[in-house]
Amino acid sequence: MVNVTYQVTLIPGDGIGPEVAAAARRAVDATGVKIDWQPVELSAAIMEKAGTELPENVLESIRRNKVALKGPVTTPIAGGFKSVNVSLRKKLDLFANVRPVRRLPGVKSRYSDVPIDMVIFRENTEDLYSGLEHEVVKDVAQSLKIITRFASIRIAKYAFDYAKLNGRRKVTAVHKANIMKLSDGLFLRCCREVAALHPEIQYQELIVDNASMQLVMRPESFDVLLLPNLYGDIVSDLAAGLVGGLGIVPGANMGEEIAVFEAVHGSAPDIAGRGLANPTALMECSVMMLRHLREVGAADRLQSAIEKTYAAGKSLTGDVGGSSSTNDFTDTVIANL
Ligand code: NAD
């Protein structure tokens, strides 16, 4: 372990965010890695006050520290302010959303006996998340789907480079280019171009509806998935469901210089404030963050402590079949470090 203190922006978020962020922070601190956590507030309440713009102090803190651990933030549905999660990714140009989906020992799911180990690469800056919508005339609404060569090549390169570095064998590009021939067609052509530079990696294309069925039927056949923004969002939750749910799947929003680690799950208003949330996903985000900081030993220890906790099967939260609280689970992980 290198004896340095890392400056990290901590965004607890809202809903279950503050509960899981506090748990992840405790677990990271218990590894002995010195982190100067710099908390900034970002929540639905703040956004309602601030209007549509992301608070400048949040962006400043992340730009300064280059690393952030982020809890979820609620987005109003069918109205209200724009998603701060999407705005943050776009403003900081966090173009790659990386989501490893793996089974944890002992977690019961409908696929408990299937070896699932895939990494999802979701383009994070464009597609239908461009936020370009308008009402053409009353009762006719239009959303613009933006796909560019620049962003498609960039995410494809990121996914293939990751595959190469991490000994992954296959990349599956997911699309709907049979219908959206121009936009998804461009995405696919970019994937093919990058795939041609990596003959050592098997390359496959699947239409998104077929990909969804194959994921349910044969999840073990997937390795790296490469998707535009919207399909990446939907397929991430589907994949989380294969391994035991949103409580355990982490993610990272990666830019050229900045990394914001955040789980796949949202603010879970149905369980917020009751000490029931599973902090595993944000702890696994912290493992990814520690690796990013090159604190590999601490990352490995935290990962082992999480796995040991699951293998023992006690102290688990309700979403994965246990009856323990967020804090009890966290105490057990820390005791297992
Ligand atoms: P959600 O992910 O918040 O919850 C879906 C289901 O999974 C709920 O039943 C919830 O209780 C459960 N769940 C999620 N995380 C869990 C955890 N850690 N432990 C135990 N159970 C967990 O999805 P939703 O309900 O569709 O969205 C709620 C809000 O979150 C919306 O405003 C949405 O826009 C927002 N959201 C934010 C982010 C983000 O901040 N990156 C991501 C997704 C959704």
Tab-separated table of C-alpha atoms and ligand atoms in Angstrom:
chain	number	residue	atom	x	y	z
A	1	MET	CA	0.000	0.000	0.000
A	2	VAL	CA	1.375	3.411	-0.945
A	3	ASN	CA	1.312	5.892	1.923
A	4	VAL	CA	-0.682	8.689	0.312
A	5	THR	CA	-4.016	10.342	0.988
A	6	TYR	CA	-6.436	10.378	-1.923
A	7	GLN	CA	-8.910	13.198	-2.389
A	8	VAL	CA	-12.247	11.701	-3.391
A	9	THR	CA	-15.553	13.500	-3.987
A	10	LEU	CA	-18.356	11.738	-2.158
A	11	ILE	CA	-21.892	12.247	-3.475
A	12	PRO	CA	-24.279	10.476	-1.098
A	13	GLY	CA	-27.256	11.352	-3.348
A	14	ASP	CA	-30.778	10.800	-2.056
A	15	GLY	CA	-33.211	7.955	-1.291
A	16	ILE	CA	-31.060	5.004	-0.143
A	17	GLY	CA	-27.957	6.876	-1.392
A	18	PRO	CA	-26.813	8.313	1.963
A	19	GLU	CA	-27.255	4.893	3.644
A	20	VAL	CA	-25.243	2.912	1.080
A	21	ALA	CA	-22.657	5.686	0.669
A	22	ALA	CA	-21.995	5.749	4.432
A	23	ALA	CA	-21.603	1.960	4.398
A	24	ALA	CA	-19.209	1.980	1.436
A	25	ARG	CA	-17.191	4.787	2.995
A	26	ARG	CA	-16.846	2.815	6.258
A	27	ALA	CA	-15.729	-0.291	4.362
A	28	VAL	CA	-13.115	1.621	2.349
A	29	ASP	CA	-11.779	3.359	5.460
A	30	ALA	CA	-11.480	-0.018	7.176
A	31	THR	CA	-9.068	-1.203	4.449
A	32	GLY	CA	-6.564	1.341	5.794
A	33	VAL	CA	-6.315	3.298	2.533
A	34	LYS	CA	-6.290	6.978	3.448
A	35	ILE	CA	-9.069	8.882	1.743
A	36	ASP	CA	-9.885	12.514	2.269
A	37	TRP	CA	-13.614	12.237	1.500
A	38	GLN	CA	-15.050	15.491	0.224
A	39	PRO	CA	-18.846	15.239	0.473
A	40	VAL	CA	-21.011	17.327	-1.849
A	41	GLU	CA	-24.768	17.452	-1.840
A	42	LEU	CA	-26.701	16.425	-4.919
A	43	SER	CA	-30.308	15.387	-4.518
A	44	ALA	CA	-33.789	15.904	-5.886
A	45	ALA	CA	-34.380	18.517	-3.152
A	46	ILE	CA	-31.277	20.498	-4.149
A	47	MET	CA	-32.199	20.307	-7.832
A	48	GLU	CA	-35.703	21.552	-7.171
A	49	LYS	CA	-34.164	24.576	-5.480
A	50	ALA	CA	-31.330	25.076	-7.970
A	51	GLY	CA	-33.472	24.687	-11.096
A	52	THR	CA	-32.141	22.625	-13.999
A	53	GLU	CA	-28.433	23.374	-13.768
A	54	LEU	CA	-26.094	21.018	-11.958
A	55	PRO	CA	-24.664	22.824	-8.917
A	56	GLU	CA	-21.242	24.188	-9.889
A	57	ASN	CA	-19.615	23.090	-6.585
A	58	VAL	CA	-20.337	19.434	-7.463
A	59	LEU	CA	-18.680	19.723	-10.869
A	60	GLU	CA	-15.762	21.699	-9.429
A	61	SER	CA	-15.097	19.103	-6.737
A	62	ILE	CA	-15.104	16.190	-9.206
A	63	ARG	CA	-12.956	18.088	-11.732
A	64	ARG	CA	-10.446	18.855	-8.974
A	65	ASN	CA	-10.286	15.356	-7.469
A	66	LYS	CA	-10.802	13.384	-10.716
A	67	VAL	CA	-12.388	10.573	-8.685
A	68	ALA	CA	-15.849	10.389	-7.134
A	69	LEU	CA	-17.996	7.801	-5.390
A	70	LYS	CA	-21.642	8.530	-6.076
A	71	GLY	CA	-24.939	7.343	-4.630
A	72	PRO	CA	-28.120	7.505	-6.717
A	73	VAL	CA	-30.139	10.660	-7.303
A	74	THR	CA	-33.896	10.619	-7.909
A	75	THR	CA	-35.202	11.930	-11.242
A	76	PRO	CA	-38.815	13.065	-11.482
A	77	ILE	CA	-40.847	11.023	-13.941
A	78	ALA	CA	-42.696	12.566	-16.920
A	79	GLY	CA	-41.760	16.138	-15.980
A	80	GLY	CA	-39.617	18.171	-13.600
A	81	PHE	CA	-35.864	18.723	-13.796
A	82	LYS	CA	-33.663	16.710	-16.146
A	83	SER	CA	-31.758	13.689	-14.820
A	84	VAL	CA	-28.753	14.977	-12.882
A	85	ASN	CA	-27.124	11.592	-13.395
A	86	VAL	CA	-27.252	12.007	-17.166
A	87	SER	CA	-26.189	15.694	-16.951
A	88	LEU	CA	-23.198	14.793	-14.792
A	89	ARG	CA	-22.011	12.144	-17.246
A	90	LYS	CA	-22.401	14.529	-20.165
A	91	LYS	CA	-20.870	17.608	-18.494
A	92	LEU	CA	-17.806	15.642	-17.379
A	93	ASP	CA	-17.661	13.661	-20.629
A	94	LEU	CA	-17.789	10.339	-18.788
A	95	PHE	CA	-18.264	8.457	-22.014
A	96	ALA	CA	-17.987	4.845	-20.866
A	97	ASN	CA	-20.352	3.247	-18.390
A	98	VAL	CA	-18.718	0.000	-17.289
A	99	ARG	CA	-20.811	-2.552	-15.394
A	100	PRO	CA	-19.379	-5.919	-14.387
A	101	VAL	CA	-22.114	-8.473	-13.730
A	102	ARG	CA	-21.002	-11.512	-11.756
A	103	ARG	CA	-22.448	-13.959	-9.320
A	104	LEU	CA	-21.466	-13.638	-5.698
A	105	PRO	CA	-21.023	-16.858	-3.729
A	106	GLY	CA	-24.227	-18.043	-2.122
A	107	VAL	CA	-26.531	-15.437	-3.674
A	108	LYS	CA	-29.671	-17.212	-4.723
A	109	SER	CA	-31.142	-16.302	-8.062
A	110	ARG	CA	-32.998	-18.267	-10.701
A	111	TYR	CA	-29.551	-18.838	-12.249
A	112	SER	CA	-27.662	-19.927	-9.127
A	113	ASP	CA	-26.019	-22.827	-10.989
A	114	VAL	CA	-25.028	-20.819	-14.088
A	115	PRO	CA	-21.542	-19.276	-14.366
A	116	ILE	CA	-22.407	-15.657	-15.187
A	117	ASP	CA	-19.511	-13.266	-15.694
A	118	MET	CA	-20.039	-10.433	-18.143
A	119	VAL	CA	-19.033	-6.796	-18.454
A	120	ILE	CA	-21.416	-4.287	-19.980
A	121	PHE	CA	-20.045	-1.248	-21.847
A	122	ARG	CA	-22.774	1.330	-22.289
A	123	GLU	CA	-22.164	4.493	-24.304
A	124	ASN	CA	-22.883	7.233	-21.798
A	125	THR	CA	-23.241	10.591	-23.549
A	126	GLU	CA	-25.730	10.449	-26.420
A	127	ASP	CA	-28.485	8.329	-28.040
A	128	LEU	CA	-31.998	9.016	-26.698
A	129	TYR	CA	-30.413	10.500	-23.565
A	130	SER	CA	-29.504	13.652	-25.486
A	131	GLY	CA	-32.561	15.199	-23.846
A	132	LEU	CA	-33.689	16.698	-27.154
A	133	GLU	CA	-37.459	16.431	-26.975
A	134	HIS	CA	-40.304	18.627	-28.059
A	135	GLU	CA	-44.003	18.610	-28.700
A	136	VAL	CA	-44.373	18.975	-32.446
A	137	VAL	CA	-48.047	19.870	-32.146
A	138	LYS	CA	-50.441	19.053	-29.318
A	139	ASP	CA	-50.397	15.309	-28.557
A	140	VAL	CA	-47.451	14.620	-30.864
A	141	ALA	CA	-44.089	14.389	-29.086
A	142	GLN	CA	-40.658	13.785	-30.538
A	143	SER	CA	-37.377	12.639	-28.943
A	144	LEU	CA	-34.196	12.829	-30.960
A	145	LYS	CA	-31.831	9.883	-30.966
A	146	ILE	CA	-28.313	11.133	-31.625
A	147	ILE	CA	-25.591	8.673	-32.607
A	148	THR	CA	-22.182	9.956	-33.698
A	149	ARG	CA	-19.150	8.242	-35.159
A	150	PHE	CA	-16.952	9.958	-32.566
A	151	ALA	CA	-18.818	8.571	-29.533
A	152	SER	CA	-19.425	5.138	-31.087
A	153	ILE	CA	-15.764	4.587	-32.013
A	154	ARG	CA	-14.718	5.816	-28.568
A	155	ILE	CA	-16.907	3.360	-26.615
A	156	ALA	CA	-16.081	0.499	-28.995
A	157	LYS	CA	-12.341	1.108	-28.549
A	158	TYR	CA	-12.787	1.271	-24.786
A	159	ALA	CA	-14.632	-2.060	-24.728
A	160	PHE	CA	-12.166	-3.853	-27.008
A	161	ASP	CA	-9.147	-2.437	-25.148
A	162	TYR	CA	-10.679	-3.647	-21.887
A	163	ALA	CA	-11.352	-7.071	-23.404
A	164	LYS	CA	-7.750	-7.338	-24.579
A	165	LEU	CA	-6.247	-6.162	-21.285
A	166	ASN	CA	-8.447	-8.447	-19.210
A	167	GLY	CA	-8.203	-11.611	-21.285
A	168	ARG	CA	-11.830	-11.500	-22.364
A	169	ARG	CA	-12.593	-13.568	-25.458
A	170	LYS	CA	-15.766	-12.216	-27.010
A	171	VAL	CA	-17.449	-8.844	-27.611
A	172	THR	CA	-21.158	-8.731	-28.480
A	173	ALA	CA	-22.454	-5.505	-30.046
A	174	VAL	CA	-26.165	-4.972	-29.380
A	175	HIS	CA	-28.270	-2.869	-31.754
A	176	LYS	CA	-31.551	-2.364	-33.589
A	177	ALA	CA	-30.005	-1.523	-36.954
A	178	ASN	CA	-32.640	-3.537	-38.802
A	179	ILE	CA	-35.101	-0.738	-37.948
A	180	MET	CA	-32.902	2.281	-37.099
A	181	LYS	CA	-30.701	1.767	-40.112
A	182	LEU	CA	-29.020	5.156	-39.962
A	183	SER	CA	-28.425	5.679	-36.225
A	184	ASP	CA	-27.887	2.114	-34.997
A	185	GLY	CA	-26.376	1.326	-38.405
A	186	LEU	CA	-23.671	3.932	-37.730
A	187	PHE	CA	-23.073	2.526	-34.230
A	188	LEU	CA	-22.697	-0.956	-35.691
A	189	ARG	CA	-20.334	0.122	-38.480
A	190	CYS	CA	-18.111	1.752	-35.841
A	191	CYS	CA	-18.141	-1.456	-33.747
A	192	ARG	CA	-17.164	-3.478	-36.841
A	193	GLU	CA	-14.344	-1.070	-37.638
A	194	VAL	CA	-12.860	-1.434	-34.159
A	195	ALA	CA	-13.494	-5.196	-34.107
A	196	ALA	CA	-11.428	-5.525	-37.303
A	197	LEU	CA	-8.422	-4.170	-35.379
A	198	HIS	CA	-8.778	-7.004	-32.839
A	199	PRO	CA	-8.889	-10.276	-34.758
A	200	GLU	CA	-7.868	-12.111	-31.558
A	201	ILE	CA	-11.233	-11.228	-29.977
A	202	GLN	CA	-14.372	-12.935	-31.221
A	203	TYR	CA	-16.942	-10.393	-32.389
A	204	GLN	CA	-20.687	-10.997	-32.523
A	205	GLU	CA	-23.700	-8.802	-33.259
A	206	LEU	CA	-27.177	-9.294	-31.838
A	207	ILE	CA	-30.388	-7.351	-32.369
A	208	VAL	CA	-31.459	-6.052	-28.949
A	209	ASP	CA	-34.658	-8.106	-28.728
A	210	ASN	CA	-32.807	-11.315	-29.549
A	211	ALA	CA	-29.984	-10.292	-27.189
A	212	SER	CA	-32.550	-9.967	-24.370
A	213	MET	CA	-33.857	-13.471	-25.021
A	214	GLN	CA	-30.335	-14.942	-25.277
A	215	LEU	CA	-29.379	-13.241	-22.006
A	216	VAL	CA	-32.256	-14.963	-20.253
A	217	MET	CA	-31.737	-18.335	-21.980
A	218	ARG	CA	-27.929	-18.520	-22.063
A	219	PRO	CA	-26.391	-15.819	-19.864
A	220	GLU	CA	-23.174	-17.838	-19.587
A	221	SER	CA	-22.495	-17.324	-23.305
A	222	PHE	CA	-21.947	-13.561	-22.852
A	223	ASP	CA	-18.574	-12.028	-22.102
A	224	VAL	CA	-18.283	-8.319	-23.043
A	225	LEU	CA	-21.394	-6.452	-24.215
A	226	LEU	CA	-21.140	-3.227	-26.192
A	227	LEU	CA	-24.268	-1.085	-26.411
A	228	PRO	CA	-25.574	2.386	-27.149
A	229	ASN	CA	-26.955	4.306	-24.168
A	230	LEU	CA	-30.607	3.209	-23.932
A	231	TYR	CA	-30.110	-0.509	-24.650
A	232	GLY	CA	-27.168	-0.429	-22.223
A	233	ASP	CA	-29.398	0.983	-19.500
A	234	ILE	CA	-32.127	-1.609	-19.965
A	235	VAL	CA	-29.829	-4.594	-20.464
A	236	SER	CA	-27.861	-3.635	-17.310
A	237	ASP	CA	-30.942	-4.055	-15.114
A	238	LEU	CA	-31.875	-7.269	-16.926
A	239	ALA	CA	-28.362	-8.628	-16.319
A	240	ALA	CA	-28.506	-7.549	-12.655
A	241	GLY	CA	-31.669	-9.612	-12.316
A	242	LEU	CA	-29.757	-12.704	-13.467
A	243	VAL	CA	-27.282	-12.559	-10.591
A	244	GLY	CA	-29.516	-11.593	-7.677
A	245	GLY	CA	-30.686	-8.044	-8.319
A	246	LEU	CA	-29.697	-4.411	-8.307
A	247	GLY	CA	-28.365	-4.552	-4.755
A	248	ILE	CA	-25.131	-6.162	-5.870
A	249	VAL	CA	-24.128	-4.805	-9.300
A	250	PRO	CA	-21.586	-1.951	-9.449
A	251	GLY	CA	-20.564	0.428	-12.198
A	252	ALA	CA	-18.126	3.120	-13.217
A	253	ASN	CA	-18.559	6.180	-15.400
A	254	MET	CA	-15.192	6.651	-17.073
A	255	GLY	CA	-13.862	9.679	-18.920
A	256	GLU	CA	-10.373	10.427	-20.254
A	257	GLU	CA	-9.270	11.708	-16.844
A	258	ILE	CA	-12.248	11.553	-14.508
A	259	ALA	CA	-13.914	8.494	-12.995
A	260	VAL	CA	-17.234	8.519	-11.136
A	261	PHE	CA	-18.105	5.204	-9.507
A	262	GLU	CA	-21.819	4.554	-9.094
A	263	ALA	CA	-24.042	1.497	-8.823
A	264	VAL	CA	-26.563	0.452	-11.462
A	265	HIS	CA	-29.434	0.898	-9.015
A	266	GLY	CA	-31.451	4.036	-8.388
A	267	SER	CA	-32.598	5.744	-5.207
A	268	ALA	CA	-35.066	2.922	-4.296
A	269	PRO	CA	-37.690	5.177	-2.680
A	270	ASP	CA	-39.665	2.080	-1.609
A	271	ILE	CA	-37.014	1.148	0.995
A	272	ALA	CA	-35.235	4.472	1.611
A	273	GLY	CA	-34.526	5.611	5.171
A	274	ARG	CA	-35.285	2.239	6.774
A	275	GLY	CA	-31.814	0.707	7.018
A	276	LEU	CA	-32.806	-2.059	4.587
A	277	ALA	CA	-30.724	-1.162	1.524
A	278	ASN	CA	-28.028	-3.500	0.319
A	279	PRO	CA	-24.744	-1.559	0.185
A	280	THR	CA	-22.918	-4.300	-1.774
A	281	ALA	CA	-23.256	-2.547	-5.137
A	282	LEU	CA	-21.642	0.647	-3.835
A	283	MET	CA	-19.013	-1.393	-1.963
A	284	GLU	CA	-18.206	-3.163	-5.230
A	285	CYS	CA	-17.998	0.296	-6.839
A	286	SER	CA	-15.468	1.106	-4.121
A	287	VAL	CA	-13.477	-1.992	-5.066
A	288	MET	CA	-13.408	-0.680	-8.652
A	289	MET	CA	-12.380	2.737	-7.320
A	290	LEU	CA	-9.541	1.278	-5.237
A	291	ARG	CA	-8.254	-0.574	-8.309
A	292	HIS	CA	-8.455	2.691	-10.277
A	293	LEU	CA	-6.356	4.332	-7.532
A	294	ARG	CA	-3.934	1.386	-7.897
A	295	GLU	CA	-4.647	0.250	-4.342
A	296	VAL	CA	-4.900	-3.283	-5.636
A	297	GLY	CA	-4.175	-4.998	-2.308
A	298	ALA	CA	-6.946	-3.099	-0.531
A	299	ALA	CA	-9.318	-3.725	-3.445
A	300	ASP	CA	-8.626	-7.468	-3.300
A	301	ARG	CA	-9.128	-7.538	0.477
A	302	LEU	CA	-12.436	-5.692	0.297
A	303	GLN	CA	-13.602	-7.974	-2.524
A	304	SER	CA	-12.650	-11.068	-0.490
A	305	ALA	CA	-14.411	-9.679	2.600
A	306	ILE	CA	-17.615	-9.137	0.600
A	307	GLU	CA	-17.392	-12.637	-0.885
A	308	LYS	CA	-16.673	-14.188	2.518
A	309	THR	CA	-19.749	-12.460	3.935
A	310	TYR	CA	-21.894	-13.842	1.123
A	311	ALA	CA	-20.391	-17.319	1.332
A	312	ALA	CA	-21.250	-17.453	5.054
A	313	GLY	CA	-24.805	-16.454	4.118
A	314	LYS	CA	-25.473	-14.663	7.407
A	315	SER	CA	-25.851	-10.880	7.826
A	316	LEU	CA	-27.314	-10.481	4.334
A	317	THR	CA	-29.936	-7.864	3.477
A	318	GLY	CA	-33.540	-8.622	2.516
A	319	ASP	CA	-33.145	-8.228	-1.261
A	320	VAL	CA	-30.789	-11.244	-1.341
A	321	GLY	CA	-32.808	-13.379	1.034
A	322	GLY	CA	-31.433	-12.256	4.406
A	323	SER	CA	-32.948	-10.176	7.181
A	324	SER	CA	-30.017	-8.002	8.280
A	325	SER	CA	-29.767	-4.245	8.143
A	326	THR	CA	-27.420	-2.156	5.999
A	327	ASN	CA	-25.279	-1.549	9.077
A	328	ASP	CA	-25.119	-5.185	10.227
A	329	PHE	CA	-24.049	-6.298	6.760
A	330	THR	CA	-21.396	-3.559	6.707
A	331	ASP	CA	-20.101	-4.525	10.167
A	332	THR	CA	-19.716	-8.127	8.996
A	333	VAL	CA	-17.834	-7.136	5.832
A	334	ILE	CA	-15.497	-4.987	7.934
A	335	ALA	CA	-14.977	-7.824	10.416
A	336	ASN	CA	-14.086	-10.083	7.466
A	337	LEU	CA	-11.439	-7.701	6.100
B	1	NAD	P1	-34.311	1.512	-8.371
B	1	NAD	O1	-33.039	0.918	-8.881
B	1	NAD	O2	-34.195	2.655	-7.437
B	1	NAD	O3	-35.163	0.349	-7.639
B	1	NAD	C1	-35.663	-0.780	-8.331
B	1	NAD	C2	-35.984	-1.898	-7.319
B	1	NAD	O4	-34.737	-2.443	-6.826
B	1	NAD	C3	-36.732	-1.404	-6.078
B	1	NAD	O5	-37.615	-2.406	-5.668
B	1	NAD	C4	-35.651	-1.215	-5.031
B	1	NAD	O6	-36.084	-1.364	-3.703
B	1	NAD	C5	-34.645	-2.303	-5.411
B	1	NAD	N1	-33.271	-1.894	-5.085
B	1	NAD	C6	-32.493	-1.031	-5.781
B	1	NAD	N2	-31.325	-0.872	-5.174
B	1	NAD	C7	-31.336	-1.630	-4.079
B	1	NAD	C8	-30.408	-1.873	-3.023
B	1	NAD	N3	-29.183	-1.287	-2.999
B	1	NAD	N4	-30.770	-2.713	-2.032
B	1	NAD	C9	-31.969	-3.327	-2.037
B	1	NAD	N5	-32.885	-3.137	-3.008
B	1	NAD	C10	-32.584	-2.298	-4.009
B	1	NAD	O7	-35.164	1.890	-9.658
B	1	NAD	P2	-36.475	2.805	-9.786
B	1	NAD	O8	-37.391	2.540	-8.635
B	1	NAD	O9	-36.931	2.575	-11.161
B	1	NAD	O10	-35.944	4.307	-9.690
B	1	NAD	C11	-36.041	5.111	-8.539
B	1	NAD	C12	-35.397	6.465	-8.797
B	1	NAD	O11	-33.988	6.316	-8.999
B	1	NAD	C13	-35.934	7.160	-10.065
B	1	NAD	O12	-36.074	8.532	-9.754
B	1	NAD	C14	-34.821	6.969	-11.076
B	1	NAD	O13	-34.782	7.994	-12.032
B	1	NAD	C15	-33.600	7.009	-10.181
B	1	NAD	N6	-32.415	6.334	-10.735
B	1	NAD	C16	-31.213	6.919	-10.488
B	1	NAD	C17	-30.067	6.302	-10.929
B	1	NAD	C18	-28.749	6.965	-10.641
B	1	NAD	O14	-28.663	7.785	-9.755
B	1	NAD	N7	-27.708	6.630	-11.363
B	1	NAD	C19	-30.126	5.076	-11.611
B	1	NAD	C20	-31.385	4.486	-11.810
B	1	NAD	C21	-32.530	5.124	-11.371
